[in-house]
Amino acid sequence: MQRDGKLSKADSDLYDKTANWFEENLPNPPFYDDRNAIRAVTWFKVYDEARHMIERLAPYFEIAQKYEVEIIKSVRYEAPGKIVYEDEYQVGVVDHSGTLLDEGEFSGNGNRRGRSLGIGNKWLSCD
């Protein structure tokens, strides 16, 4: 909706402010350098170190609700795939066999803005 110019000026500004905060504060996995050719999906961890990242997603959820856009959440109790990247806040995964994920699998699309959540061994994707 942001990319298509469908948000109000205030919502667009809030979206940009939130996106800029993530760009400045969340490490960018290296697979995004080549536009994510491996089609990895990122998932947030929900440990104390990452909790503030998840709290910063609130504006995205508010905008989605306002425009009646459903956010799909999926929960994983095991690693959501083969981990190809990890930092203190997130993991990047491809499927368990190491092959590319199908479009939409794990509710992710590899977009830098599509982030996901995890709690200990519980993983939650919000895309």
PDB file of C-alpha atoms in Angstrom:
ATOM      1  CA  MET A   1       0.000   0.000   0.000  1.00  0.00           C
ATOM      2  CA  GLN A   2       2.878   2.347   0.765  1.00  0.00           C
ATOM      3  CA  ARG A   3       4.589   1.550  -2.516  1.00  0.00           C
ATOM      4  CA  ASP A   4       1.308   2.026  -4.413  1.00  0.00           C
ATOM      5  CA  GLY A   5       0.556   5.378  -2.781  1.00  0.00           C
ATOM      6  CA  LYS A   6      -2.631   4.147  -1.072  1.00  0.00           C
ATOM      7  CA  LEU A   7      -1.831   5.421   2.422  1.00  0.00           C
ATOM      8  CA  SER A   8      -2.863   8.788   3.792  1.00  0.00           C
ATOM      9  CA  LYS A   9      -0.072  11.336   4.226  1.00  0.00           C
ATOM     10  CA  ALA A  10       0.005  10.714   8.003  1.00  0.00           C
ATOM     11  CA  ASP A  11       0.070   6.922   7.574  1.00  0.00           C
ATOM     12  CA  SER A  12       2.718   7.176   4.863  1.00  0.00           C
ATOM     13  CA  ASP A  13       4.875   9.333   7.142  1.00  0.00           C
ATOM     14  CA  LEU A  14       4.416   6.841  10.008  1.00  0.00           C
ATOM     15  CA  TYR A  15       5.314   3.951   7.706  1.00  0.00           C
ATOM     16  CA  ASP A  16       8.466   5.758   6.512  1.00  0.00           C
ATOM     17  CA  LYS A  17       9.479   6.709  10.060  1.00  0.00           C
ATOM     18  CA  THR A  18       9.100   3.083  11.172  1.00  0.00           C
ATOM     19  CA  ALA A  19      10.946   1.726   8.130  1.00  0.00           C
ATOM     20  CA  ASN A  20      13.796   4.190   8.670  1.00  0.00           C
ATOM     21  CA  TRP A  21      14.098   3.139  12.313  1.00  0.00           C
ATOM     22  CA  PHE A  22      14.445  -0.517  11.249  1.00  0.00           C
ATOM     23  CA  GLU A  23      16.971   0.404   8.549  1.00  0.00           C
ATOM     24  CA  GLU A  24      19.096   2.157  11.173  1.00  0.00           C
ATOM     25  CA  ASN A  25      18.722  -0.378  13.997  1.00  0.00           C
ATOM     26  CA  LEU A  26      18.191  -3.859  12.556  1.00  0.00           C
ATOM     27  CA  PRO A  27      21.114  -5.653  10.864  1.00  0.00           C
ATOM     28  CA  ASN A  28      20.547  -6.291   7.176  1.00  0.00           C
ATOM     29  CA  PRO A  29      21.204  -9.980   6.358  1.00  0.00           C
ATOM     30  CA  PRO A  30      23.746 -10.314   3.520  1.00  0.00           C
ATOM     31  CA  PHE A  31      21.324 -12.238   1.293  1.00  0.00           C
ATOM     32  CA  TYR A  32      19.482  -8.946   0.726  1.00  0.00           C
ATOM     33  CA  ASP A  33      22.591  -7.545  -0.997  1.00  0.00           C
ATOM     34  CA  ASP A  34      21.703  -9.491  -4.156  1.00  0.00           C
ATOM     35  CA  ARG A  35      17.929  -8.968  -3.769  1.00  0.00           C
ATOM     36  CA  ASN A  36      17.626 -12.270  -1.886  1.00  0.00           C
ATOM     37  CA  ALA A  37      18.428 -14.683  -4.732  1.00  0.00           C
ATOM     38  CA  ILE A  38      18.250 -17.593  -2.267  1.00  0.00           C
ATOM     39  CA  ARG A  39      14.719 -16.470  -1.302  1.00  0.00           C
ATOM     40  CA  ALA A  40      15.403 -16.714   2.407  1.00  0.00           C
ATOM     41  CA  VAL A  41      12.716 -15.684   4.860  1.00  0.00           C
ATOM     42  CA  THR A  42      13.567 -13.711   8.005  1.00  0.00           C
ATOM     43  CA  TRP A  43      12.034 -14.464  11.402  1.00  0.00           C
ATOM     44  CA  PHE A  44      12.406 -12.396  14.549  1.00  0.00           C
ATOM     45  CA  LYS A  45      13.514 -14.064  17.721  1.00  0.00           C
ATOM     46  CA  VAL A  46      11.523 -13.090  20.787  1.00  0.00           C
ATOM     47  CA  TYR A  47      14.256 -13.060  23.364  1.00  0.00           C
ATOM     48  CA  ASP A  48      14.843 -10.106  25.658  1.00  0.00           C
ATOM     49  CA  GLU A  49      17.373  -8.737  23.155  1.00  0.00           C
ATOM     50  CA  ALA A  50      14.807  -8.709  20.359  1.00  0.00           C
ATOM     51  CA  ARG A  51      11.663  -7.727  22.232  1.00  0.00           C
ATOM     52  CA  HIS A  52      12.098  -4.008  21.479  1.00  0.00           C
ATOM     53  CA  MET A  53      12.307  -4.802  17.760  1.00  0.00           C
ATOM     54  CA  ILE A  54       8.947  -6.531  17.905  1.00  0.00           C
ATOM     55  CA  GLU A  55       7.409  -3.651  19.840  1.00  0.00           C
ATOM     56  CA  ARG A  56       8.559  -1.339  17.025  1.00  0.00           C
ATOM     57  CA  LEU A  57       6.351  -3.278  14.578  1.00  0.00           C
ATOM     58  CA  ALA A  58       3.217  -1.790  16.203  1.00  0.00           C
ATOM     59  CA  PRO A  59       2.786   1.005  13.609  1.00  0.00           C
ATOM     60  CA  TYR A  60       2.719  -1.561  10.801  1.00  0.00           C
ATOM     61  CA  PHE A  61       0.001  -3.538  12.587  1.00  0.00           C
ATOM     62  CA  GLU A  62      -1.996  -0.356  13.248  1.00  0.00           C
ATOM     63  CA  ILE A  63      -1.788   0.724   9.611  1.00  0.00           C
ATOM     64  CA  ALA A  64      -2.790  -2.745   8.411  1.00  0.00           C
ATOM     65  CA  GLN A  65      -5.788  -2.815  10.750  1.00  0.00           C
ATOM     66  CA  LYS A  66      -6.869   0.676   9.696  1.00  0.00           C
ATOM     67  CA  TYR A  67      -6.862  -0.336   6.020  1.00  0.00           C
ATOM     68  CA  GLU A  68      -8.385  -3.756   6.752  1.00  0.00           C
ATOM     69  CA  VAL A  69      -5.291  -5.615   5.582  1.00  0.00           C
ATOM     70  CA  GLU A  70      -4.912  -9.020   7.190  1.00  0.00           C
ATOM     71  CA  ILE A  71      -1.519  -9.849   8.641  1.00  0.00           C
ATOM     72  CA  ILE A  72      -0.872 -13.555   8.546  1.00  0.00           C
ATOM     73  CA  LYS A  73       0.918 -14.970  11.575  1.00  0.00           C
ATOM     74  CA  SER A  74       2.399 -18.438  11.629  1.00  0.00           C
ATOM     75  CA  VAL A  75       3.980 -20.075  14.661  1.00  0.00           C
ATOM     76  CA  ARG A  76       6.801 -22.602  14.535  1.00  0.00           C
ATOM     77  CA  TYR A  77       7.977 -24.642  17.522  1.00  0.00           C
ATOM     78  CA  GLU A  78      11.026 -25.889  15.641  1.00  0.00           C
ATOM     79  CA  ALA A  79      13.470 -23.920  13.549  1.00  0.00           C
ATOM     80  CA  PRO A  80      11.350 -22.667  10.632  1.00  0.00           C
ATOM     81  CA  GLY A  81      13.860 -23.932   8.074  1.00  0.00           C
ATOM     82  CA  LYS A  82      17.567 -24.293   7.445  1.00  0.00           C
ATOM     83  CA  ILE A  83      19.163 -21.283   9.123  1.00  0.00           C
ATOM     84  CA  VAL A  84      21.425 -19.427   6.684  1.00  0.00           C
ATOM     85  CA  TYR A  85      21.819 -16.255   8.766  1.00  0.00           C
ATOM     86  CA  GLU A  86      21.496 -15.323  12.414  1.00  0.00           C
ATOM     87  CA  ASP A  87      22.108 -12.253  14.526  1.00  0.00           C
ATOM     88  CA  GLU A  88      20.911 -11.251  17.979  1.00  0.00           C
ATOM     89  CA  TYR A  89      17.448 -10.299  16.687  1.00  0.00           C
ATOM     90  CA  GLN A  90      16.573 -12.547  13.760  1.00  0.00           C
ATOM     91  CA  VAL A  91      17.300 -15.619  11.686  1.00  0.00           C
ATOM     92  CA  GLY A  92      17.140 -16.055   7.948  1.00  0.00           C
ATOM     93  CA  VAL A  93      16.027 -19.460   6.707  1.00  0.00           C
ATOM     94  CA  VAL A  94      15.515 -21.538   3.606  1.00  0.00           C
ATOM     95  CA  ASP A  95      13.618 -24.813   3.801  1.00  0.00           C
ATOM     96  CA  HIS A  96      15.065 -27.807   5.686  1.00  0.00           C
ATOM     97  CA  SER A  97      16.482 -29.430   2.560  1.00  0.00           C
ATOM     98  CA  GLY A  98      18.331 -26.225   1.669  1.00  0.00           C
ATOM     99  CA  THR A  99      16.282 -25.664  -1.494  1.00  0.00           C
ATOM    100  CA  LEU A 100      14.479 -22.463  -2.286  1.00  0.00           C
ATOM    101  CA  LEU A 101      11.221 -21.736  -0.506  1.00  0.00           C
ATOM    102  CA  ASP A 102       8.070 -21.694  -2.565  1.00  0.00           C
ATOM    103  CA  GLU A 103       6.322 -18.344  -2.829  1.00  0.00           C
ATOM    104  CA  GLY A 104       4.432 -17.719   0.389  1.00  0.00           C
ATOM    105  CA  GLU A 105       5.844 -20.680   2.330  1.00  0.00           C
ATOM    106  CA  PHE A 106       6.263 -19.820   6.011  1.00  0.00           C
ATOM    107  CA  SER A 107       4.154 -16.721   5.255  1.00  0.00           C
ATOM    108  CA  GLY A 108       7.253 -14.878   4.067  1.00  0.00           C
ATOM    109  CA  ASN A 109       8.266 -13.323   0.816  1.00  0.00           C
ATOM    110  CA  GLY A 110      11.885 -12.329   1.402  1.00  0.00           C
ATOM    111  CA  ASN A 111      11.023  -8.640   1.433  1.00  0.00           C
ATOM    112  CA  ARG A 112      13.232  -6.584   3.770  1.00  0.00           C
ATOM    113  CA  ARG A 113      10.100  -5.195   5.389  1.00  0.00           C
ATOM    114  CA  GLY A 114       8.437  -8.583   5.950  1.00  0.00           C
ATOM    115  CA  ARG A 115       9.696  -9.506   9.394  1.00  0.00           C
ATOM    116  CA  SER A 116       8.917 -12.397  11.645  1.00  0.00           C
ATOM    117  CA  LEU A 117       8.874 -13.271  15.331  1.00  0.00           C
ATOM    118  CA  GLY A 118      10.136 -16.140  17.481  1.00  0.00           C
ATOM    119  CA  ILE A 119       9.959 -16.996  21.187  1.00  0.00           C
ATOM    120  CA  GLY A 120      12.695 -19.339  22.351  1.00  0.00           C
ATOM    121  CA  ASN A 121      12.033 -22.388  20.237  1.00  0.00           C
ATOM    122  CA  LYS A 122       8.725 -20.899  19.132  1.00  0.00           C
ATOM    123  CA  TRP A 123       8.846 -18.964  15.847  1.00  0.00           C
ATOM    124  CA  LEU A 124       6.176 -16.590  14.642  1.00  0.00           C
ATOM    125  CA  SER A 125       6.106 -15.165  11.159  1.00  0.00           C
ATOM    126  CA  CYS A 126       4.321 -11.886  10.476  1.00  0.00           C
ATOM    127  CA  ASP A 127       4.349 -10.967   6.837  1.00  0.00           C
TER     128      ASP A 127
END
